[in-house]
CSV table of C-alpha atoms in Angstrom, one decimal:
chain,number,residue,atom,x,y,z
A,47,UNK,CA,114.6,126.4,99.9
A,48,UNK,CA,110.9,124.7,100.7
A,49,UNK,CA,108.4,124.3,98.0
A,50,UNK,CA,104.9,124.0,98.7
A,51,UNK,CA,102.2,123.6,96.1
A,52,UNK,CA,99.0,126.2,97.2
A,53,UNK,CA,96.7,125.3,93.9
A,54,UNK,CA,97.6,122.5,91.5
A,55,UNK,CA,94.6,122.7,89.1
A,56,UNK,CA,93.6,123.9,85.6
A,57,UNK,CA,91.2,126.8,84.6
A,58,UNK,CA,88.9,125.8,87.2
A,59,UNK,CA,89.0,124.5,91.1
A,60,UNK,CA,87.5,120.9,92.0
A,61,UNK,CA,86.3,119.4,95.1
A,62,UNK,CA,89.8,118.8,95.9
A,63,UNK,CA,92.3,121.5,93.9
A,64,UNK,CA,92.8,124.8,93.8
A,65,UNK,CA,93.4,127.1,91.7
A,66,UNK,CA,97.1,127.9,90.3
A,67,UNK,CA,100.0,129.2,93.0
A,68,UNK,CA,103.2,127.7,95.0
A,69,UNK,CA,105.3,129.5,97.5
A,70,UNK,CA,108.9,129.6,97.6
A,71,UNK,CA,110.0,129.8,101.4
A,72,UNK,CA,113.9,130.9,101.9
A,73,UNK,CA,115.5,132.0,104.7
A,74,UNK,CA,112.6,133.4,106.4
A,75,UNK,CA,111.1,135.3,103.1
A,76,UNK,CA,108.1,134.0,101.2
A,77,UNK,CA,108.0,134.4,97.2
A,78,UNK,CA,104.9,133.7,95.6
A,79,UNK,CA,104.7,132.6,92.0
A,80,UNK,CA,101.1,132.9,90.4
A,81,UNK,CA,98.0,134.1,92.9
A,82,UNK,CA,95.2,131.8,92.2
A,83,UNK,CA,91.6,131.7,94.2
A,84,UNK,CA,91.8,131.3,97.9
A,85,UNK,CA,95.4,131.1,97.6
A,86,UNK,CA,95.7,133.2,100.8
A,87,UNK,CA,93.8,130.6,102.9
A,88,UNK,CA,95.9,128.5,101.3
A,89,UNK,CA,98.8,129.5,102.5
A,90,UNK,CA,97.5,129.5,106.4
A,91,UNK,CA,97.0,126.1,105.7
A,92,UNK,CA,99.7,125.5,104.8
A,93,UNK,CA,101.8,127.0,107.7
A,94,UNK,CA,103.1,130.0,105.5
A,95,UNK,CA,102.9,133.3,107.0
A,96,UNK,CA,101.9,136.0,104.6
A,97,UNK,CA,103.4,139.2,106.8
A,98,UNK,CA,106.3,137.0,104.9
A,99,UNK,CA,105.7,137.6,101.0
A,100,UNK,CA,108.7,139.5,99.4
A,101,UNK,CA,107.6,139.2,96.0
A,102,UNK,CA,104.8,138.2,93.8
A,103,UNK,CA,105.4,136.6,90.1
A,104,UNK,CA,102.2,136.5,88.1
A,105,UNK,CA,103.0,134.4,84.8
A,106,UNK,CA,100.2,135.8,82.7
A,107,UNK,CA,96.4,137.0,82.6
A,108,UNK,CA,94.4,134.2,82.7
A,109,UNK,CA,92.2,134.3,85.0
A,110,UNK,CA,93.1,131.4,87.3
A,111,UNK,CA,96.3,132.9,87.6
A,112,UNK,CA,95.6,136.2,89.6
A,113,UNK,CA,92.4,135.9,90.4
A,114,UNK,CA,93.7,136.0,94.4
A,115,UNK,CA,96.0,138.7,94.2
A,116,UNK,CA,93.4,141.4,95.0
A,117,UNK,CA,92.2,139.6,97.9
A,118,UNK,CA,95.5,139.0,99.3
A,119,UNK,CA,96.9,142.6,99.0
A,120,UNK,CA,93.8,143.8,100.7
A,121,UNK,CA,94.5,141.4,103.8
A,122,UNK,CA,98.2,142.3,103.9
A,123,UNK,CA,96.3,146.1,104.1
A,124,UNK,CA,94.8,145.0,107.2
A,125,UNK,CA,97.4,143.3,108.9
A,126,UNK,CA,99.0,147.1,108.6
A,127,UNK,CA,101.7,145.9,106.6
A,128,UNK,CA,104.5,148.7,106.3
A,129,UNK,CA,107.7,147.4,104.2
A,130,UNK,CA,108.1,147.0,100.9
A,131,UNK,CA,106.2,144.2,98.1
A,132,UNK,CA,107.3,143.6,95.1
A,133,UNK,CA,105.1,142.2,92.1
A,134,UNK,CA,106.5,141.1,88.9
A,135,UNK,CA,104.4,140.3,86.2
A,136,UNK,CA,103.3,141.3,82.2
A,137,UNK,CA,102.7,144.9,81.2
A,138,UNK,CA,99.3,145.8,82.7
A,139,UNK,CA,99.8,144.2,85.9
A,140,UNK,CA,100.0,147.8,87.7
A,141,UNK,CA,97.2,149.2,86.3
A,142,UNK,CA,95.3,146.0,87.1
A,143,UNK,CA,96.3,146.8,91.1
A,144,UNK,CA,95.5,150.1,91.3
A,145,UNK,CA,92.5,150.3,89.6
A,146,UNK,CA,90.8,147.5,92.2
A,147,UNK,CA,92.0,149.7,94.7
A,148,UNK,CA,91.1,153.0,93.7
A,149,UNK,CA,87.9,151.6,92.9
A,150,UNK,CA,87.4,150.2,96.6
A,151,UNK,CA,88.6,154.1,97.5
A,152,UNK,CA,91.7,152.0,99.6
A,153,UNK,CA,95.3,153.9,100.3
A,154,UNK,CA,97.7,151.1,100.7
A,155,UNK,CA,99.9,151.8,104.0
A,156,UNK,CA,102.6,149.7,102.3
A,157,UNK,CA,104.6,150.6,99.2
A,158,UNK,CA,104.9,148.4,96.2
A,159,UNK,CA,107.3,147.8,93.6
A,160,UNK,CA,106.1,147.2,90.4
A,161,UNK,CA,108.4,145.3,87.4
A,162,UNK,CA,106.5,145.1,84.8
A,163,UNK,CA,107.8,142.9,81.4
A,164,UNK,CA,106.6,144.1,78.0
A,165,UNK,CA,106.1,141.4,75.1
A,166,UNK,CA,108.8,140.7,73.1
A,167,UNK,CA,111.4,140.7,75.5
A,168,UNK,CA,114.3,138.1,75.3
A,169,UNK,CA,115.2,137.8,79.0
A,170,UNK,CA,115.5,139.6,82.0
A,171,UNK,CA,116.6,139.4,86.0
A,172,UNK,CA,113.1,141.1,87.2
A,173,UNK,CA,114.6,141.1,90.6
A,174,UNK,CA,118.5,140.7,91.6
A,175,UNK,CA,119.2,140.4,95.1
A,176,UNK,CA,122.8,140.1,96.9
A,177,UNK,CA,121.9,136.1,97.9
A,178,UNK,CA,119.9,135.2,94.9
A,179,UNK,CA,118.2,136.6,91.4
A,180,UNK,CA,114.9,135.6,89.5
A,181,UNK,CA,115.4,135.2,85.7
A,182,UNK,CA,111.7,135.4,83.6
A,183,UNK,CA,111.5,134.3,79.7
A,184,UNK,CA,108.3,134.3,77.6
A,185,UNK,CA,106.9,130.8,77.2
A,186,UNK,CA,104.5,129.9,74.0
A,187,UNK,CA,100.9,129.8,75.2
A,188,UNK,CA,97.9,131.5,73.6
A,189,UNK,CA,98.4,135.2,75.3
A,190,UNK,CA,101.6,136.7,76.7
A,191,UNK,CA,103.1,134.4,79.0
A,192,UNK,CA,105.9,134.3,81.5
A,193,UNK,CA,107.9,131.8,83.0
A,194,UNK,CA,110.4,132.1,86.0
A,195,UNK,CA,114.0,130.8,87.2
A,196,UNK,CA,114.9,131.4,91.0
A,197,UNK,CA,118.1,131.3,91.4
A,198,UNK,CA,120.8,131.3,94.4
A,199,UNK,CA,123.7,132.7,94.0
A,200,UNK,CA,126.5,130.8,94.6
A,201,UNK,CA,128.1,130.1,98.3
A,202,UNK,CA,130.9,130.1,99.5
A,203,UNK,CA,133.4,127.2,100.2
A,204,UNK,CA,134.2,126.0,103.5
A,205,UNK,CA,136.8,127.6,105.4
A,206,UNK,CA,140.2,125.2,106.4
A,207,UNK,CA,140.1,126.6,110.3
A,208,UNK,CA,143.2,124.7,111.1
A,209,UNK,CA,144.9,125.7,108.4
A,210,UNK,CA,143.8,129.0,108.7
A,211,UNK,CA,145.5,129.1,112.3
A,212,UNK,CA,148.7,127.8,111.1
A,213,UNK,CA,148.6,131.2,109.0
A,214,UNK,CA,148.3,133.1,111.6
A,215,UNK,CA,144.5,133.9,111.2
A,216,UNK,CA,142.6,134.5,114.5
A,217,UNK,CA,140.2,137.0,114.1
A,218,UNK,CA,136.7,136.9,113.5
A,219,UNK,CA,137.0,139.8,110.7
A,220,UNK,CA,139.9,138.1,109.5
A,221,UNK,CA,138.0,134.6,108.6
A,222,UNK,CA,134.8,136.7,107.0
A,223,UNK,CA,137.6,138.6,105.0
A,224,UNK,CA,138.9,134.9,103.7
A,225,UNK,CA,135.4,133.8,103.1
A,226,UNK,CA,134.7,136.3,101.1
A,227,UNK,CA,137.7,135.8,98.6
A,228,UNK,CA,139.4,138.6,99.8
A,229,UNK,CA,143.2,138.1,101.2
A,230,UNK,CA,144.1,139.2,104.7
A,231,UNK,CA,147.3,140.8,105.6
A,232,UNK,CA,148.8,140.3,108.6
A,233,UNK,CA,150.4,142.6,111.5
A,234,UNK,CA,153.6,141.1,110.5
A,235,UNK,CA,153.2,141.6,106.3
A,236,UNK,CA,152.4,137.9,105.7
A,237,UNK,CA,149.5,137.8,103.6
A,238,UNK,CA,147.1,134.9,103.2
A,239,UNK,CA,145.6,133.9,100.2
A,240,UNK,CA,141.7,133.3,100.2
A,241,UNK,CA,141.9,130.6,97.6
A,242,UNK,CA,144.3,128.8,100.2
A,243,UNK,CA,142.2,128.9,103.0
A,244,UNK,CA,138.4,128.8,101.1
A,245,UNK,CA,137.5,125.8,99.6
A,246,UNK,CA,135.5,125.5,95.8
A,247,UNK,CA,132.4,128.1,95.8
A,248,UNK,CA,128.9,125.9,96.6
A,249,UNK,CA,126.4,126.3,93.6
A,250,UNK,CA,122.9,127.5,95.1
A,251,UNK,CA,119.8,126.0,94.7
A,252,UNK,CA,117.4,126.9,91.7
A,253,UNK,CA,113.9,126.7,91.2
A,254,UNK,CA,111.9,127.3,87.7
A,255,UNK,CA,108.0,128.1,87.2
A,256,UNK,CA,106.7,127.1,83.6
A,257,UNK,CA,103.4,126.9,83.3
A,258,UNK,CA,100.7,127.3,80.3
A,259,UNK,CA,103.1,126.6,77.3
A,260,UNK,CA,103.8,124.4,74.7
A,261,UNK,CA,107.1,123.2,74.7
A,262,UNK,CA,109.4,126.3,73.9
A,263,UNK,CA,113.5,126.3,74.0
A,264,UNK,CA,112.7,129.0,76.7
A,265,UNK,CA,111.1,126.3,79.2
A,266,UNK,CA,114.7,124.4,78.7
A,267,UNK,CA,116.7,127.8,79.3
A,268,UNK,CA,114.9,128.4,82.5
A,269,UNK,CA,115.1,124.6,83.7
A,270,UNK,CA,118.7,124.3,82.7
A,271,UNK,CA,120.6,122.2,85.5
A,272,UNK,CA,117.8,123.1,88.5
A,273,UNK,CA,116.9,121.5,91.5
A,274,UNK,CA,113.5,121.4,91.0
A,275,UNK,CA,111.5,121.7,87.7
A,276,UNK,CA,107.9,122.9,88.5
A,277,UNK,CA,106.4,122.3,85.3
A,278,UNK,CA,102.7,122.1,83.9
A,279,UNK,CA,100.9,119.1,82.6
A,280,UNK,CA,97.7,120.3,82.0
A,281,UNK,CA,97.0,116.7,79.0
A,282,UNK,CA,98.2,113.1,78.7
A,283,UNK,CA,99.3,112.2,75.6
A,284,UNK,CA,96.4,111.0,74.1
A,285,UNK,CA,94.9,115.2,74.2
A,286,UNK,CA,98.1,116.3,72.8
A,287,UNK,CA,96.2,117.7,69.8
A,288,UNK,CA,94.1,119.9,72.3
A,289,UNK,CA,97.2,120.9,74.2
A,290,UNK,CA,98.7,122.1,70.8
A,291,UNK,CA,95.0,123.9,70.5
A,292,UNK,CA,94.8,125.6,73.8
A,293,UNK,CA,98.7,126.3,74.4
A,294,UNK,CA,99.8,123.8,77.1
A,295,UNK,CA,102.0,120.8,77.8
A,296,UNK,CA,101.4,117.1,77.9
A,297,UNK,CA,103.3,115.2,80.9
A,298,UNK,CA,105.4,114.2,77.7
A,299,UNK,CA,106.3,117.4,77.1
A,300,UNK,CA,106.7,118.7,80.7
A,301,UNK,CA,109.8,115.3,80.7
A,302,UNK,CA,110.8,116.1,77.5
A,303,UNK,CA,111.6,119.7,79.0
A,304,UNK,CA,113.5,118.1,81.9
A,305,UNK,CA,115.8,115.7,80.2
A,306,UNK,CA,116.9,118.3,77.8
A,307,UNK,CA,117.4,120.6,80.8
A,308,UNK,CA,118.9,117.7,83.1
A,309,UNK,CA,116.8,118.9,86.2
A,310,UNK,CA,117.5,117.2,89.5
A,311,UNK,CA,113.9,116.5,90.1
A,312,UNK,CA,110.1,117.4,87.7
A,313,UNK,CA,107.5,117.9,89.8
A,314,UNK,CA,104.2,118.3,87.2
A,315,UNK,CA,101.1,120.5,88.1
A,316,UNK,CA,98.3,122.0,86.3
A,317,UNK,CA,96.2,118.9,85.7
A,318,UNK,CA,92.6,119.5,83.6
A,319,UNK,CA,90.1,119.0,85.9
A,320,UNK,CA,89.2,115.6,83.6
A,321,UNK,CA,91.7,113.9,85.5
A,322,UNK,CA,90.1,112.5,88.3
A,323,UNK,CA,93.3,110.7,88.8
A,324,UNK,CA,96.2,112.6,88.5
A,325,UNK,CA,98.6,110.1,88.5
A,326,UNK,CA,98.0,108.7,84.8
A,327,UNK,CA,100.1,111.7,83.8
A,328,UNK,CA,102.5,110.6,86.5
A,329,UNK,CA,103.1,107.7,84.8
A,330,UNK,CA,103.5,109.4,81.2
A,331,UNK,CA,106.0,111.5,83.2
A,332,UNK,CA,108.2,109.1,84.4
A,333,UNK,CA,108.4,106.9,81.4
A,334,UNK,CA,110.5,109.5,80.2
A,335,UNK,CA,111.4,111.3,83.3
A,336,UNK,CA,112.7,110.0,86.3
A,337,UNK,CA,112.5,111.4,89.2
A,338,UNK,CA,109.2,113.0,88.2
A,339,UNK,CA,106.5,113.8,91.3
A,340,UNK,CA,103.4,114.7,91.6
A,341,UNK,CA,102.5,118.5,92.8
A,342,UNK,CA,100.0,117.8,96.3
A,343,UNK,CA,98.8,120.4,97.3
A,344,UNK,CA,100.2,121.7,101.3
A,345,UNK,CA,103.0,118.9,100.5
A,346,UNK,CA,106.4,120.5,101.0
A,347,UNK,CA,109.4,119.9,98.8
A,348,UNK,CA,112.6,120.2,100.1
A,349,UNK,CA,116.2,121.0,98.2
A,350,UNK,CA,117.9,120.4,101.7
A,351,UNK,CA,115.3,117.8,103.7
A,352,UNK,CA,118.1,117.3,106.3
A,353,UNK,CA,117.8,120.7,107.4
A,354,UNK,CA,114.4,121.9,106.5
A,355,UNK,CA,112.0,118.8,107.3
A,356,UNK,CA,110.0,120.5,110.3
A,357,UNK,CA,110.1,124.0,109.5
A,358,UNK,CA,106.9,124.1,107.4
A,359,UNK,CA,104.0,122.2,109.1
A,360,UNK,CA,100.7,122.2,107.4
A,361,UNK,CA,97.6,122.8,109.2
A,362,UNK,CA,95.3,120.8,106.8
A,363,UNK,CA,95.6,117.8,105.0
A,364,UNK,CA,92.5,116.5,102.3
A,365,UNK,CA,91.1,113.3,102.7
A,366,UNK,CA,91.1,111.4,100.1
A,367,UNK,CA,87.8,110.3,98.9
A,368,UNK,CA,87.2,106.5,97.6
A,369,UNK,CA,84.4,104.2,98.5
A,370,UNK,CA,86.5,101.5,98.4
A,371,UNK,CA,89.0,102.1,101.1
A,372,UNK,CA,89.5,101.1,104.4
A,373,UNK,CA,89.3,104.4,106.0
A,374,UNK,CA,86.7,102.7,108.8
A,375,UNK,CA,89.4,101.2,110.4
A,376,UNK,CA,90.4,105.0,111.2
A,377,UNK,CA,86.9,105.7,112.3
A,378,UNK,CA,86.5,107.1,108.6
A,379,UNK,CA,84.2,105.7,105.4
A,380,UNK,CA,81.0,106.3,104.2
A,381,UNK,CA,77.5,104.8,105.4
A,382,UNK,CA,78.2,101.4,104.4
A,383,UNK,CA,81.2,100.8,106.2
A,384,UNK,CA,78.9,102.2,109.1
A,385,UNK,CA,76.8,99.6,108.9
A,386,UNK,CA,79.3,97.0,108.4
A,387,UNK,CA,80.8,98.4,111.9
A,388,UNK,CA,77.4,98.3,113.7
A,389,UNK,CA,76.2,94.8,112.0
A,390,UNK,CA,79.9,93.6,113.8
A,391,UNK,CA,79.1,95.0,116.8
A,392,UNK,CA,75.3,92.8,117.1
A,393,UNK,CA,77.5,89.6,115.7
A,394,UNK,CA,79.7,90.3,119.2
A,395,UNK,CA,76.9,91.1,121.3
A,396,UNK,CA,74.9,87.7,119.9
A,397,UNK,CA,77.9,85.7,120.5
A,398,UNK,CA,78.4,86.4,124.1
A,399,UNK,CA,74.4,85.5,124.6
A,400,UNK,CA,75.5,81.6,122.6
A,401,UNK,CA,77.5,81.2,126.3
A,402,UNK,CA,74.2,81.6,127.9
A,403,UNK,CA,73.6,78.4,130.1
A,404,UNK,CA,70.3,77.2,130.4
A,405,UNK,CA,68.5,74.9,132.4
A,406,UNK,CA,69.5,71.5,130.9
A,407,UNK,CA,71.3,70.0,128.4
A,408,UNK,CA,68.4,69.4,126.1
A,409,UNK,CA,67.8,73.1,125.6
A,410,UNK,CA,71.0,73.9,125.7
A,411,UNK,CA,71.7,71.4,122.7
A,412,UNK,CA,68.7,72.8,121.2
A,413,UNK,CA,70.0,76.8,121.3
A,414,UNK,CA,73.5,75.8,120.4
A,415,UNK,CA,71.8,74.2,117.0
A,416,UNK,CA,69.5,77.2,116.1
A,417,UNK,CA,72.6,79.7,116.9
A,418,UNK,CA,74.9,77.7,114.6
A,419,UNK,CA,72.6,77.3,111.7
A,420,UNK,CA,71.4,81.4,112.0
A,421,UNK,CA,75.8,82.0,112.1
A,422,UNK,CA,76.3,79.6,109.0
A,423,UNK,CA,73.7,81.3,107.2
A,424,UNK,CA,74.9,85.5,107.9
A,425,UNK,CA,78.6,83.6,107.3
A,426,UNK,CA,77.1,82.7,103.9
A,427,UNK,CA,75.6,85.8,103.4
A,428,UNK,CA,78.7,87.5,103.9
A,429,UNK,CA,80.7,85.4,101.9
A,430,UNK,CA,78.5,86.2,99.1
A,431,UNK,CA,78.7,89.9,99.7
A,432,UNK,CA,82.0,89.7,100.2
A,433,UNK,CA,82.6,88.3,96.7
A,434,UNK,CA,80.2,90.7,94.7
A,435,UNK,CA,82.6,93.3,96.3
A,436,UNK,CA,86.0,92.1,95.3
A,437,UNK,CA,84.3,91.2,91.6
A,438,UNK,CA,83.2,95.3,91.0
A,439,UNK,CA,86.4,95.9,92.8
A,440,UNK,CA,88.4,93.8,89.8
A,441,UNK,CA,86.1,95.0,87.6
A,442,UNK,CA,86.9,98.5,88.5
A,443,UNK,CA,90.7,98.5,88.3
A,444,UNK,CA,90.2,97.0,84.9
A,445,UNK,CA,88.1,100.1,83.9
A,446,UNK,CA,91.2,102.5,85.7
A,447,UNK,CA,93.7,101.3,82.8
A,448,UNK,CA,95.1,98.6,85.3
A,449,UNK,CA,96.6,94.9,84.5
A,450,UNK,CA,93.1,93.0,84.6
A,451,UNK,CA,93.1,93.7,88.9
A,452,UNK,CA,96.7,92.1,89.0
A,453,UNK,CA,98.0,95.3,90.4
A,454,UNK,CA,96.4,98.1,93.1
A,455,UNK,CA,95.3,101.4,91.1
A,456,UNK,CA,95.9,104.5,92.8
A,457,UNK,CA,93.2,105.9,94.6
A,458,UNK,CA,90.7,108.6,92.5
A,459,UNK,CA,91.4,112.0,94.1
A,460,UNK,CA,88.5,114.3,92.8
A,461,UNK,CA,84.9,113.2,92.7
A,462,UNK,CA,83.4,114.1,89.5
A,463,UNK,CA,80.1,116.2,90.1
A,464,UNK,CA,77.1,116.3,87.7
A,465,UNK,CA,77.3,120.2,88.3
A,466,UNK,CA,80.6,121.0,85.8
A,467,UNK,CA,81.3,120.2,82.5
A,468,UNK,CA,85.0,118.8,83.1
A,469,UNK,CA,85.6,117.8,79.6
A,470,UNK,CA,85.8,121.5,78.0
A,471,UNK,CA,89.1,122.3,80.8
């Protein structure tokens, strides 16, 4: 099972996040959980096919949660999709899809399942295949929510072959038979018992979606003993009041969930757009929670890395932007590490004219001095420079929340714009 975050932001997209959506990839099958903006480009991008998508799971109707489904249904249209989809999400969810389409005047050439899940509901397996099942639960936000478990069913044990051909077992049929706990009876009468041939059934991997709640014994039901824990953190601590206001979690509450649960690994999302820097709620997380990551968008997250590193490859990666770095080394930066590079290239260039031999040793005495004395002063110059830039550097990480410029901050991920008003997400 491969996890990889599409859209990891809140209410609305940045420079650098998109709206809400991850993809589940198993065996070949994609399962989509929430539809966000652009979260079909997303998902080329990310080296996801969407011919792929099984099933769609919309949490609830905010808008930054199906905003994209519209879009995506209408390209699967046109890629002359013919088997089956399957869209779970909160009453209202097929009326939703039909009226876009009837209103475009579209015929769908594929069919669609729709499992709809009416308020009030306790809990329910919305779809319940041989392999695997998805359990949803309603979470506590501000409007009908729904969060999602994915759950594989479990495998079965390993098969003793040479114990198996002591028994007398040598058929191909014969070793499915024991596999799947059934006993085989021999041409002779023997019969051989699964349970001595089978080892211990393998628990299956598990994945749960919460996202826009407050902290509900629902999120802890749906997290109970998972792999991964994909969980909102929408506040730090210090908004909790807002997050009680608007129906979302902290990064507190997102570890509280996954101690209580005993997850294998949180991985928070859903960050307010007033976090240019994500990873101060990384560290609330993992004061309480550890391991706790942080959702990247295209990233993949692996429940078996041994066997699935390489599968997924993502077509894009985002740059991270900060003035600060050394990205020019790379052949990145901004302006002023452009002219840094160019007024290095001159120094070189002036340098190898200081071999120059003239006529003399009087003149050359005399350009040797003037050369030196112009060096010393640009090496003066760029001392100075040099340590105007480490000071705002200090005196940045010190604004950042850091130990007085002891320690490296993380890099800020999203610009802030003078265009959006970040502080009301």
């Amino acid at each position: 099972m491969i996890i990889v975050p599409l859209g990891v932001g809140s209410a609305t997209p940045t420079a650098t996040r998109h709206l809400s959506s991850v993809a589940v990839w198993r065996e070949g099958s994609v399962y989509l959980f929430d539809c966000g903006e652009n979260a079909q480009m997303r998902m080329l991008q990310g080296g996801l096919k969407r011919s792929q998508i099984d099933c769609i799971f919309i949490s609830h109707f905010d808008t930054d949660h199906y905003s994209g489904l519209v879009g995506l249904l209408s390209t699967l249209q046109l890629q002359r999709r013919d088997r089956e989809l399957t869209i779970v999400g909160p009453e209202g969810i097929q009326e939703y899809v039909e009226w876009n389409f009837e209103f475009a005047n579209i015929d769908l050439s594929y069919p669609i399942n729709f499992v709809e899940v009416e308020e009030g509901f306790e809990e329910k397996r919305v779809v319940d295949e041989d392999e695997f099942y998805v359990e949803a639960r309603p979470l506590n936000h501000t409007k009908f929510c729904v969060g999602y478990r994915f759950q594989e069913k479990d495998k079965p044990g390993k098969v003793d072959a040479e114990k198996a051909q002591e028994q007398g077992i040598s058929e191909d049929w014969q070793y499915k038979e024991l596999k799947a706990g059934n006993d085989v009876e021999l041409d002779d009468g023997t019969v051989v018992k699964s349970a001595d041939i089978v080892g211990h059934p393998r628990p299956g991997d598990s994945f749960a979606y919460i996202t826009d709640t407050k902290y509900c014994p629902n999120s802890v039901k749906l997290a109970m003993n998972t792999n991964v824990l994909f969980h909102e953190s929408t506040f730090s601590e210090s908004l909790s009041e807002k997050a009680e206001e608007t129906g979302h979690s902290t990064a507190k509450d997102a570890a509280r969930v996954a101690n209580e649960a005993k997850t294998k690994l949180l991985v928070i999302t859903h960050f307010s757009a007033r976090y240019t820097n994500e990873y101060v709620l990384l560290r609330e997380a993992r004061d309480d929670f550890f391991p706790t990551w942080v959702a990247t968008e295209l990233r993949p997250i692996f429940t078996d890395p041994a066997h699935e590193k390489g599968i997924i490859q993502p077509k894009v990666y985002l740059k991270e932007i900060n003035q600060n770095n050394n990205s020019d080394k790379n052949g990145g930066g901004d302006s002023s590490s452009g002219k840094k590079k160019r007024g290095r290239k001159k120094k070189k260039r002036f340098r190898k004219r200081k071999n120059y031999s003239g006529k003399g040793k009087k003149s050359r005495k005399k350009y040797s001095k003037s050369s030196s004395s112009s060096g010393s002063r640009k090496k003066r110059k760029r001392r100075n420079s040099n340590d105007k830039n480490n000071n705002n550097n200090k005196k940045n990480n010190g604004n950042n929340g850091g130990n007085g410029g002891d320690q490296p901050q993380p890099k800020q991920i999203t610009p802030r714009t003078p265009f959006d008003d970040f502080d009301r997400f």
